[in-house]
Short mmCIF file of C-alpha atoms in Angstrom, two decimals:
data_model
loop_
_atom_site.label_atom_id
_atom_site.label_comp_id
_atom_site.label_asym_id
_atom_site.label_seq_id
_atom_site.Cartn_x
_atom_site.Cartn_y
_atom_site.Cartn_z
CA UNK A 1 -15.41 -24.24 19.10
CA UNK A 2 -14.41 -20.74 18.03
CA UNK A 3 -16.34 -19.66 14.82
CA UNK A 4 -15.97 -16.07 13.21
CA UNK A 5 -18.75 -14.11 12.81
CA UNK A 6 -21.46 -14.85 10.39
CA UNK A 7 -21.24 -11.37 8.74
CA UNK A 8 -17.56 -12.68 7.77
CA UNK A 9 -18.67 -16.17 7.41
CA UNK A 10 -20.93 -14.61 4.68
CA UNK A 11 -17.78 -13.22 1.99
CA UNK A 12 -16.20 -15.08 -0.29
CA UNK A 13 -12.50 -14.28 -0.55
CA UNK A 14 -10.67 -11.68 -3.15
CA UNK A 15 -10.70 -14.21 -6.59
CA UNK A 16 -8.21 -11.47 -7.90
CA UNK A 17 -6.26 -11.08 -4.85
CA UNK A 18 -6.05 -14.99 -4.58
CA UNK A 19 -4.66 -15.61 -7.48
CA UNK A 20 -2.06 -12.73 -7.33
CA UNK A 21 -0.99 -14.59 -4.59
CA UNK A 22 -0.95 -17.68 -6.40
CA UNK A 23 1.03 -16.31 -9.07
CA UNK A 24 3.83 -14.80 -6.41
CA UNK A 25 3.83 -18.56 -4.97
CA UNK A 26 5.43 -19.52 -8.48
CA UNK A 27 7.44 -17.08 -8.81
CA UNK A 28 8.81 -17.49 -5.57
CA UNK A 29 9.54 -21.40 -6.80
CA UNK A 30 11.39 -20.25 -9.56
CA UNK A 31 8.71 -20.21 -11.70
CA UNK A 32 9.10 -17.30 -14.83
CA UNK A 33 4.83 -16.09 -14.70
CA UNK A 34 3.56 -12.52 -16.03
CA UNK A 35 1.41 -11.74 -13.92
CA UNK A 36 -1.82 -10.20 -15.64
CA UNK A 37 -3.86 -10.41 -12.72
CA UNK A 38 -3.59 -7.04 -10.58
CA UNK A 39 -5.58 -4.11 -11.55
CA UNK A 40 -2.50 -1.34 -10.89
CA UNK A 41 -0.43 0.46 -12.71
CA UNK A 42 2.97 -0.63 -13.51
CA UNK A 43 3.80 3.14 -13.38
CA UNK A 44 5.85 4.82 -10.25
CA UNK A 45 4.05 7.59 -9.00
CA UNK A 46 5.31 10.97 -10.59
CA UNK A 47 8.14 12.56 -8.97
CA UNK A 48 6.59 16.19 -7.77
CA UNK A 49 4.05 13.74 -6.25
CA UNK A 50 6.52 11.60 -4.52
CA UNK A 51 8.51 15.13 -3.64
CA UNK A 52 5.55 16.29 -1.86
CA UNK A 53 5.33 13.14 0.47
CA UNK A 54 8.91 13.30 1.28
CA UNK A 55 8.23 17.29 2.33
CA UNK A 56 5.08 16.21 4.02
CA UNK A 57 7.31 13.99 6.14
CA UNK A 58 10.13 16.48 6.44
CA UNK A 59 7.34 19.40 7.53
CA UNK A 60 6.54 16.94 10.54
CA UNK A 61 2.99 16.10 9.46
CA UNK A 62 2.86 12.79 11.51
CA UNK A 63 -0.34 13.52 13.70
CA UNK A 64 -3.97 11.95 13.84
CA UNK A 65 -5.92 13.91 10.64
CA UNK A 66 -9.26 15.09 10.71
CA UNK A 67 -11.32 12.52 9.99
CA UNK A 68 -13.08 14.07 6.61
CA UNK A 69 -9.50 14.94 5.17
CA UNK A 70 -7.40 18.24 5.49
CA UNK A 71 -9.50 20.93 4.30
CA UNK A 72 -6.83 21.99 1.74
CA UNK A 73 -6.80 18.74 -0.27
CA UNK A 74 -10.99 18.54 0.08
CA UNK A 75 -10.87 22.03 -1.90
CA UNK A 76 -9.09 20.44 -3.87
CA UNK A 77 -11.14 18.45 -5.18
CA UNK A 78 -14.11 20.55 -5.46
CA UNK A 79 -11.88 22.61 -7.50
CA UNK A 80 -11.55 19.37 -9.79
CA UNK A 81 -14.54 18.10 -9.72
CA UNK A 82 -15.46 21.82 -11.29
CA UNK A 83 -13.15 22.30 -13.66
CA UNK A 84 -12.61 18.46 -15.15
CA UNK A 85 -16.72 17.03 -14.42
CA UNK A 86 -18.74 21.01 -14.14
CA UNK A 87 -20.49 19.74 -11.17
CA UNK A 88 -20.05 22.08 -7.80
CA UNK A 89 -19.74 20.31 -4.23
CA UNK A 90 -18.76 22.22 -1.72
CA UNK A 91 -15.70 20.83 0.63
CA UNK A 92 -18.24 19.49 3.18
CA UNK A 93 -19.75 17.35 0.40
CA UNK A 94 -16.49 15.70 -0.04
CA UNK A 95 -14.77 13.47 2.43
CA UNK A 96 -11.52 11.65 2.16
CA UNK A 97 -10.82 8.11 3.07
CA UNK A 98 -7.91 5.08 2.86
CA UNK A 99 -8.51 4.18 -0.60
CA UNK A 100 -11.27 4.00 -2.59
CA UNK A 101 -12.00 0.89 -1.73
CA UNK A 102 -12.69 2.26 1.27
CA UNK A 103 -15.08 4.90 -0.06
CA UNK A 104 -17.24 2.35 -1.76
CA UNK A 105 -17.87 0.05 1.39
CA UNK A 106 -18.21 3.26 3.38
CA UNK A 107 -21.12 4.54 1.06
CA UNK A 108 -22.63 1.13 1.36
CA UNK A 109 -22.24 0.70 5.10
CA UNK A 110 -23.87 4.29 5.26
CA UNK A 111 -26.99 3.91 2.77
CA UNK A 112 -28.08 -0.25 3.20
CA UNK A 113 -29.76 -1.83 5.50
CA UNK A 114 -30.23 -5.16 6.08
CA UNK A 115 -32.64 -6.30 3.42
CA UNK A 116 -32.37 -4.02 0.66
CA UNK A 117 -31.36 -4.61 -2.51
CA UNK A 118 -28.58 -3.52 -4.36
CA UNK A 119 -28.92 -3.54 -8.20
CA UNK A 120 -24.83 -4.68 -9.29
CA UNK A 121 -24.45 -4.58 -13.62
CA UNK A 122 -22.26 -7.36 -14.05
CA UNK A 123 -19.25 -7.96 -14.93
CA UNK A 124 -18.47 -5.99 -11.97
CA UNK A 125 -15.95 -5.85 -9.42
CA UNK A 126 -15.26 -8.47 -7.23
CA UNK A 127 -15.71 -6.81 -3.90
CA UNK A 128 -19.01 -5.05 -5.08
CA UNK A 129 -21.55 -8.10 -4.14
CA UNK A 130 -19.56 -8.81 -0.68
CA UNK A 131 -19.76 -5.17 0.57
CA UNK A 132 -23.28 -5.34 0.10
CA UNK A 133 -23.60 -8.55 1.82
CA UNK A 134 -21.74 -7.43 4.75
CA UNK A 135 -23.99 -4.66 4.77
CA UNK A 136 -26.65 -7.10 5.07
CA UNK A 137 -27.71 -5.81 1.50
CA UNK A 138 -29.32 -8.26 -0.65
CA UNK A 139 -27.11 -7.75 -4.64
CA UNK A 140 -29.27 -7.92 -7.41
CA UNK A 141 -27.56 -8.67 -10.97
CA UNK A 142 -28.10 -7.64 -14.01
CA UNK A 143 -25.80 -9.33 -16.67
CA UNK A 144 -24.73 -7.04 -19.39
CA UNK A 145 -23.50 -9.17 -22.18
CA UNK A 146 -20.82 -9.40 -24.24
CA UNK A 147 -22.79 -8.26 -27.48
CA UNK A 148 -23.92 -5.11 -25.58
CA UNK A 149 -20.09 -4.58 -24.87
CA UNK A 150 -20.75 -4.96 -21.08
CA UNK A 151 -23.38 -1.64 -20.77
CA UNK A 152 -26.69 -2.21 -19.10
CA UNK A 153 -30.09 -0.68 -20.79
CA UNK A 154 -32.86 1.60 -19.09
CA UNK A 155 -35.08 -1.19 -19.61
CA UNK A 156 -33.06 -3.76 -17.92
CA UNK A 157 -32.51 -1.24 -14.84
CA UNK A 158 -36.29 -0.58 -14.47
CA UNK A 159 -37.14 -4.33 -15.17
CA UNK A 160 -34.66 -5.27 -12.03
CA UNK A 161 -36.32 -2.59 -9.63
CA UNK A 162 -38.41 -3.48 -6.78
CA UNK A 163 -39.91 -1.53 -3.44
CA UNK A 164 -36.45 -2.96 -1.68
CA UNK A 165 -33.96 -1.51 -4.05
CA UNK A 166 -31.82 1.06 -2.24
CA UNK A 167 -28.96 2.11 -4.76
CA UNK A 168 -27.52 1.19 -8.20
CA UNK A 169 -24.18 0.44 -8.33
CA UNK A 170 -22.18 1.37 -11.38
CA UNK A 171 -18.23 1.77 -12.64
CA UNK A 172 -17.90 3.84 -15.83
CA UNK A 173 -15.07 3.25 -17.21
CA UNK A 174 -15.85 -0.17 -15.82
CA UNK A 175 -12.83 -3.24 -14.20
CA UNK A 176 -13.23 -5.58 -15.60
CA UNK A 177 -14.72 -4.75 -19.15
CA UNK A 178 -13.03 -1.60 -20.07
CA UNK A 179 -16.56 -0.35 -21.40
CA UNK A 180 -17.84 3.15 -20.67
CA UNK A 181 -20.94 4.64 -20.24
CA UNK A 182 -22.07 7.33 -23.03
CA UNK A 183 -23.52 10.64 -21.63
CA UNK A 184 -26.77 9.32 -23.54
CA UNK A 185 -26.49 5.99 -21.97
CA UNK A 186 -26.21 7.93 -18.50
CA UNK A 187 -29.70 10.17 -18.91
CA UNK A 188 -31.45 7.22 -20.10
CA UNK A 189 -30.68 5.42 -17.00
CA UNK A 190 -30.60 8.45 -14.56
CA UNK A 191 -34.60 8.79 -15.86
CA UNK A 192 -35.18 5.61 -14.43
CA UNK A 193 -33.59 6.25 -11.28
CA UNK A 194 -35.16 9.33 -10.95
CA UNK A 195 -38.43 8.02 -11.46
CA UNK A 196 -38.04 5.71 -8.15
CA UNK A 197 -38.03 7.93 -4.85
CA UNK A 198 -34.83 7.21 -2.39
CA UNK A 199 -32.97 5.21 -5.16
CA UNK A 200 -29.34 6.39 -5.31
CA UNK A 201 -26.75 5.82 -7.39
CA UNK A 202 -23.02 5.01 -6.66
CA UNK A 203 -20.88 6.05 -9.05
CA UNK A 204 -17.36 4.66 -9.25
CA UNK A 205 -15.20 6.66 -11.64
CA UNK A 206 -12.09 5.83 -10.02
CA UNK A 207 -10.74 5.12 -14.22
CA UNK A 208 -12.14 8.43 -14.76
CA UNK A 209 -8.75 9.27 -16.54
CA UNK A 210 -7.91 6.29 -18.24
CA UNK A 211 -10.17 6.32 -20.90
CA UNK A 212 -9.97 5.97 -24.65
CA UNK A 213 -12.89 8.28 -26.01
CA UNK A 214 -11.90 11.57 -25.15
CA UNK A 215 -14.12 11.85 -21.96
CA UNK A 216 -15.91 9.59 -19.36
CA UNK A 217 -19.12 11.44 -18.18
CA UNK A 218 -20.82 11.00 -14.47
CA UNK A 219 -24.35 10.48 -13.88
CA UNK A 220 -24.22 13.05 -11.34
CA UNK A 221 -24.31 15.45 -13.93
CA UNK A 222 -28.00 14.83 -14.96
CA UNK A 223 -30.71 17.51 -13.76
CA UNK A 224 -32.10 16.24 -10.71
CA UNK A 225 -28.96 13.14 -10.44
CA UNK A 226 -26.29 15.22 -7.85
CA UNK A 227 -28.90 14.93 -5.35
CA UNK A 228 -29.14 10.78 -5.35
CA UNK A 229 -25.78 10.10 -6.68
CA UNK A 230 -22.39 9.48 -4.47
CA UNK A 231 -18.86 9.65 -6.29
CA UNK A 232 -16.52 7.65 -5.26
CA UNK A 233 -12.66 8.36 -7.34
CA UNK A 234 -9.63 8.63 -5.69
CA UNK A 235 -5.48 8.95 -6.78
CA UNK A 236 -4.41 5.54 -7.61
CA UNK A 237 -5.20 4.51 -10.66
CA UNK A 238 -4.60 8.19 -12.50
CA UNK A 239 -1.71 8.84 -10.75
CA UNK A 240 -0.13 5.25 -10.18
CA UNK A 241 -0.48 5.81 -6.14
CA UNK A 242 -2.19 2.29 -5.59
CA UNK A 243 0.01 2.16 -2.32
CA UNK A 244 -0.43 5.80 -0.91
CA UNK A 245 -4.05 4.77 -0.04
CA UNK A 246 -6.13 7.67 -0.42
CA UNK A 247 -9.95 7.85 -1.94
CA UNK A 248 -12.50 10.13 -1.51
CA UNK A 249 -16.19 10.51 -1.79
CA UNK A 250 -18.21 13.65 -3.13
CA UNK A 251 -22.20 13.17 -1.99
CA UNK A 252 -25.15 15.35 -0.52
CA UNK A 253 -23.94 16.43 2.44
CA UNK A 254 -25.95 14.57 4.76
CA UNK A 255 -24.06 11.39 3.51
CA UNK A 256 -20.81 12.62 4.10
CA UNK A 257 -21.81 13.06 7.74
CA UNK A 258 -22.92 9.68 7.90
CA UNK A 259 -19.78 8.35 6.24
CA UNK A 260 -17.94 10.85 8.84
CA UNK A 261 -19.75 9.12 11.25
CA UNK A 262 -18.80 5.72 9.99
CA UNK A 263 -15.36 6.28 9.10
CA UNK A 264 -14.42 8.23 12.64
CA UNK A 265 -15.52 4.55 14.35
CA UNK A 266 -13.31 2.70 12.57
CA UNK A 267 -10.36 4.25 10.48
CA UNK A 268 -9.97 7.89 11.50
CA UNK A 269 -8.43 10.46 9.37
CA UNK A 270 -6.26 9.48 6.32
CA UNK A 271 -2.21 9.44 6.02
CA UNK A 272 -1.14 13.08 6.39
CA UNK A 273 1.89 12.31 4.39
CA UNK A 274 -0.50 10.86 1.94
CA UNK A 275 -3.03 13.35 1.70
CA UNK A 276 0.02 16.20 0.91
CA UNK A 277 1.04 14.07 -1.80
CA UNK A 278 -2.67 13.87 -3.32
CA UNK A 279 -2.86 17.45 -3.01
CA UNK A 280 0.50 18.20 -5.21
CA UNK A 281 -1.48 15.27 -7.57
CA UNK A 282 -4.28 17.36 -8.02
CA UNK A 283 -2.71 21.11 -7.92
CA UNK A 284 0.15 20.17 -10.06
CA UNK A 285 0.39 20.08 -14.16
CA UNK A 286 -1.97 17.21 -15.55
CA UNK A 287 0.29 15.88 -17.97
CA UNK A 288 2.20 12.53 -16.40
CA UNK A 289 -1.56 11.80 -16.30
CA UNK A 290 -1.68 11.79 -19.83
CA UNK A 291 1.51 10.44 -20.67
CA UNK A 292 0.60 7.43 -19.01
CA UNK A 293 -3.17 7.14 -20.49
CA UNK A 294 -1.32 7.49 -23.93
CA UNK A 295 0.88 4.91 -23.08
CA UNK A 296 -2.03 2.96 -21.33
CA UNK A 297 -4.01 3.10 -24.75
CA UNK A 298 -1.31 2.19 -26.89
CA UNK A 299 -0.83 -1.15 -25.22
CA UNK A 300 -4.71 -1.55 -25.51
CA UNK A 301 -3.87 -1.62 -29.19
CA UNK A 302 -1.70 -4.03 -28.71
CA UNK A 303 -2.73 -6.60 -26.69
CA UNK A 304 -6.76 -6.47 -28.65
CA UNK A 305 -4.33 -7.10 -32.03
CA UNK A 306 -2.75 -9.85 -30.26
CA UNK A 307 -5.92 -11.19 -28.65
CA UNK A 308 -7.93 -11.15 -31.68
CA UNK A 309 -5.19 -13.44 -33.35
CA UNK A 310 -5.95 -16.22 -30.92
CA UNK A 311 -8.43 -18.75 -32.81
CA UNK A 312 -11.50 -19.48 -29.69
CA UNK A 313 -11.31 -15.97 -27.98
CA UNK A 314 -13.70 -13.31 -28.69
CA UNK A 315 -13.07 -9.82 -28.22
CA UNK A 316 -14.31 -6.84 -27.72
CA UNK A 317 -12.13 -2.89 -27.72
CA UNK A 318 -12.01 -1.57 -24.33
CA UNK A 319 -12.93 2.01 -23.92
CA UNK A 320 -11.26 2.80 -20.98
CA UNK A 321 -9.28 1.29 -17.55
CA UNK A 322 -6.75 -0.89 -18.29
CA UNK A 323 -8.47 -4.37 -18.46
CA UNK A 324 -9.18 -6.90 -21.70
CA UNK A 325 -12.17 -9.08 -21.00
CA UNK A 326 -12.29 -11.52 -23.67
CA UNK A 327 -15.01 -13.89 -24.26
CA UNK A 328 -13.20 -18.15 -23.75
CA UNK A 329 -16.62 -20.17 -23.36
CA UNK A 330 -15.71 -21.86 -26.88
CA UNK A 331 -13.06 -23.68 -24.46
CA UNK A 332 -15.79 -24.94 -22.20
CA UNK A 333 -15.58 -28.83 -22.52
CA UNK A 334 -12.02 -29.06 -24.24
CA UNK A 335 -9.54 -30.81 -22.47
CA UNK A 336 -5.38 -30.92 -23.35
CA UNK A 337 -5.77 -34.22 -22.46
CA UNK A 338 -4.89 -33.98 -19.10
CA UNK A 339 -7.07 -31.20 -17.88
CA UNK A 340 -10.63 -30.55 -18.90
CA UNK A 341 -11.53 -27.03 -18.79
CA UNK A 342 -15.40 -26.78 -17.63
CA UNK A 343 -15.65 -23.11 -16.85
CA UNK A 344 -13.93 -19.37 -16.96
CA UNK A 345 -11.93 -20.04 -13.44
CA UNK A 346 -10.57 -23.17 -15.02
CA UNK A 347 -9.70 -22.01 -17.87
CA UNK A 348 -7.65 -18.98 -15.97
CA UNK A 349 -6.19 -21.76 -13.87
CA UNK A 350 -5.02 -23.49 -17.13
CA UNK A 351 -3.38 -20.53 -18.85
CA UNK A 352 -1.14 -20.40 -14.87
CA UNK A 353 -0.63 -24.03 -14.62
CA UNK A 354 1.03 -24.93 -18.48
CA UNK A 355 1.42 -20.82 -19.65
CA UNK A 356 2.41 -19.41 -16.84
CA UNK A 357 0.31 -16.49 -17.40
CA UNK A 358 -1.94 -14.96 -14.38
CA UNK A 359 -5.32 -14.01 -15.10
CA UNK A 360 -8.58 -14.05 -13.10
CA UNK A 361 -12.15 -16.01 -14.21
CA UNK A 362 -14.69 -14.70 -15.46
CA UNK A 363 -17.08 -16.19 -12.74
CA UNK A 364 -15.39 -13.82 -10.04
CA UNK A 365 -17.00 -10.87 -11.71
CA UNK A 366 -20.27 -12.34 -12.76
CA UNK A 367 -19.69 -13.46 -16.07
CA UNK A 368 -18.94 -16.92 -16.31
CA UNK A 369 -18.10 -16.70 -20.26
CA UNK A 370 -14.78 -14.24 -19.82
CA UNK A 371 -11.93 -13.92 -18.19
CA UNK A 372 -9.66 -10.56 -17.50
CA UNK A 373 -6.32 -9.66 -18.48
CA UNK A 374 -4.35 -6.60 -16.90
CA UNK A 375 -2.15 -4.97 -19.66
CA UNK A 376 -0.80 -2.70 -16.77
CA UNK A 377 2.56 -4.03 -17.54
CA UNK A 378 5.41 -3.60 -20.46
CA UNK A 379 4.74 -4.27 -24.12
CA UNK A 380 6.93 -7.55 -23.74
CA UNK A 381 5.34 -8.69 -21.16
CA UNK A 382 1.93 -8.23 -23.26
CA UNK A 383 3.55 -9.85 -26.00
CA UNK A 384 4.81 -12.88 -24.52
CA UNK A 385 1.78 -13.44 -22.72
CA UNK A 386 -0.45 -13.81 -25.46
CA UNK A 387 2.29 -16.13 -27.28
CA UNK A 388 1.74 -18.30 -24.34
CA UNK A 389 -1.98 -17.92 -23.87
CA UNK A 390 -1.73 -19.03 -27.78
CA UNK A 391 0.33 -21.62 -27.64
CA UNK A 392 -1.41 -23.44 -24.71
CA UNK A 393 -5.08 -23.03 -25.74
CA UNK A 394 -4.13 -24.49 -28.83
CA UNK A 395 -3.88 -27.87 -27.01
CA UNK A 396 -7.37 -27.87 -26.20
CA UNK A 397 -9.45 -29.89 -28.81
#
């Protein structure tokens, strides 16, 4: 019999893309379900940005790209990177790629070997633990709690290290917590790191703009840190381009010719329509960027208010992205009467099933307590979910 191979045989499926889908199934039935599953912005992407694709199209480019990005859009962002995060790569330090999804798994593909050991903070992102496995990576978690608001110490980060561990993974402002990472939080743990020859760190500030404090910081700005750190940020969440697929990754040069490497195997160069459209994104005025944090932050307001009014759930005030991660393990072992809820995922099932509300478990991002909300979507949307989520939970004794 035909089997796939065992480096696919090894991942576990998408939880949050699974139950997207599962939520478009209703839908497609009929069925009326807000779906608070997707981590995307409900925005469309800014005009000058979508005028720039349509003159990228118009200006014929519709060739193969080089492989690392046009060299335009890579000064780009060093010219960003400068000016927004004072930290100087030069534009063969930076290397552009579909997504930055695809910049993650890149800089894991490039760095891991089969056997090392990838320390993963959790909650994390769902697809963080099966890139490393299809590296052949071994993850290593470390569970932030709820009481720490989701942040992992310098003491937990050394306690976790071993002889195999190869990189530390971390997402400040994080999906699916919201939390972020203080500048002092940052140097404690880049000491530790530091401390521990060929550790690196990957660094996914791809929320870098949607935060709530004034300013997310990057590790890479610690003396010593630019050298074992790799950036990976991209277009779509700051400039609601989810679809235009474009990442990039800023790193010691040496990586980015190993990612070249990688990425010229497998994907080639980047959209060129997409990449014109980034550029405009980045050389253009700053402020739809802001007018949709504002508007991100105001519903972050909201939906905590509404949240917090729901007897059972904890929760905590997000500091950035656009996620709510709310504590439901005082659910654990109620039951409607029909259904008995014995964990996060069944609980998220629940709220689909009789709310008609799409969320994602806990369990899918290591933390088998919560479960995560999206409030990338209208204030009545957030508002009749969490009448729903209320109503229904209240069944549970």
């Amino acid at each position: 019999m035909a089997q796939l191979s065992d480096r696919l045989n090894r991942l576990a499926p998408s939880a949050t893309l699974a139950m997207s889908q599962k939520s478009n199934e209703m839908k497609a039935q009929g069925i009326d379900v807000i779906n608070m599953s997707v981590g995307e912005p409900d925005f469309n992407t800014p005009e000058h940005i979508k005028a720039a694709g349509k003159k990228a199209i118009d200006d014929n480019y519709s060739k193969y790209s080089p492989v690392p990005g046009y060299l335009a859009l890579r000064n780009a962002i060093s010219e960003k990177l400068d000016k927004e995060n004072h930290l100087q790569y030069s534009n063969k330090e930076i290397i552009v790629g579909t997504g930055g999804k695809q910049g993650v798994c890149n800089t894991i593909l490039a760095l891991v070997n089969p056997g090392d050991e990838v320390i993963i903070p959790a909650p994390y992102w769902v697809s963080y633990p099966q890139m490393v496995k299809l590296a052949g990576g071994t993850p290593v978690v470390i569970r932030a709690s709820f009481e720490q608001n989701f942040r992992i110490t310098a003491k937990q980060l050394e306690e976790a290290i071993t002889p195999k561990t190869k990189m530390l993974i971390l997402c400040s402002p994080s999906n699916p917590t919201g939390s972020v990472y203080s500048q002092e939080e940052l140097n404690e743990l880049a000491k530790v790191v530091l401390a521990h020859e060929d550790l690196f760190v990957l660094s996914d500030e791809i929320y870098e703009h949607i935060n709530y404090i004034g300013k997310s910081a990057s590790i890479a700005s610690y003396p010593g840190m630019k050298e074992r750190t790799i950036i990976c940020n991209g277009v779509s969440k700051a400039y609601a381009m989810t679809g235009w697929r474009l990442g990039w990754v800023a790193a010691p040069e040496w990586i980015v010719k190993g990612i070249n490497k990688l990425q010229g195997q497998y994907t080639s160069g980047t959209c060129d329509v997409s990449q014109m459209a980034a550029l405009a994104a980045y050389q253009s005025s700053q402020d739809c960027v802001e007018e949709m944090r504002k508007a991100f932050e105001k519903r972050r307001d909201l939906i905590v208010s509404l949240a917090r009014e729901i007897p059972g759930l904890e929760v905590n005030v997000p500091e950035g992205a656009f996620y709510l991660f709310p504590k439901c393990s005082s659910f654990f072992g109620k039951s409607d009467g029909k259904t008995v809820i014995n964990n996060s995922t069944d609980f998220a099932m629940y709220l689909l099933q009789e709310g008609h509300v799409a969320t994602v478990g806990g369990d899918a991002f290591g933390d088998p307590d919560c479960f995560r909300m999206s409030y990338a979507t209208s204030d009545d949307n957030i508002k009749e979910a969490m009448r729903r989520i209320k109503e229904v939970t209240a069944r549970l004794k």
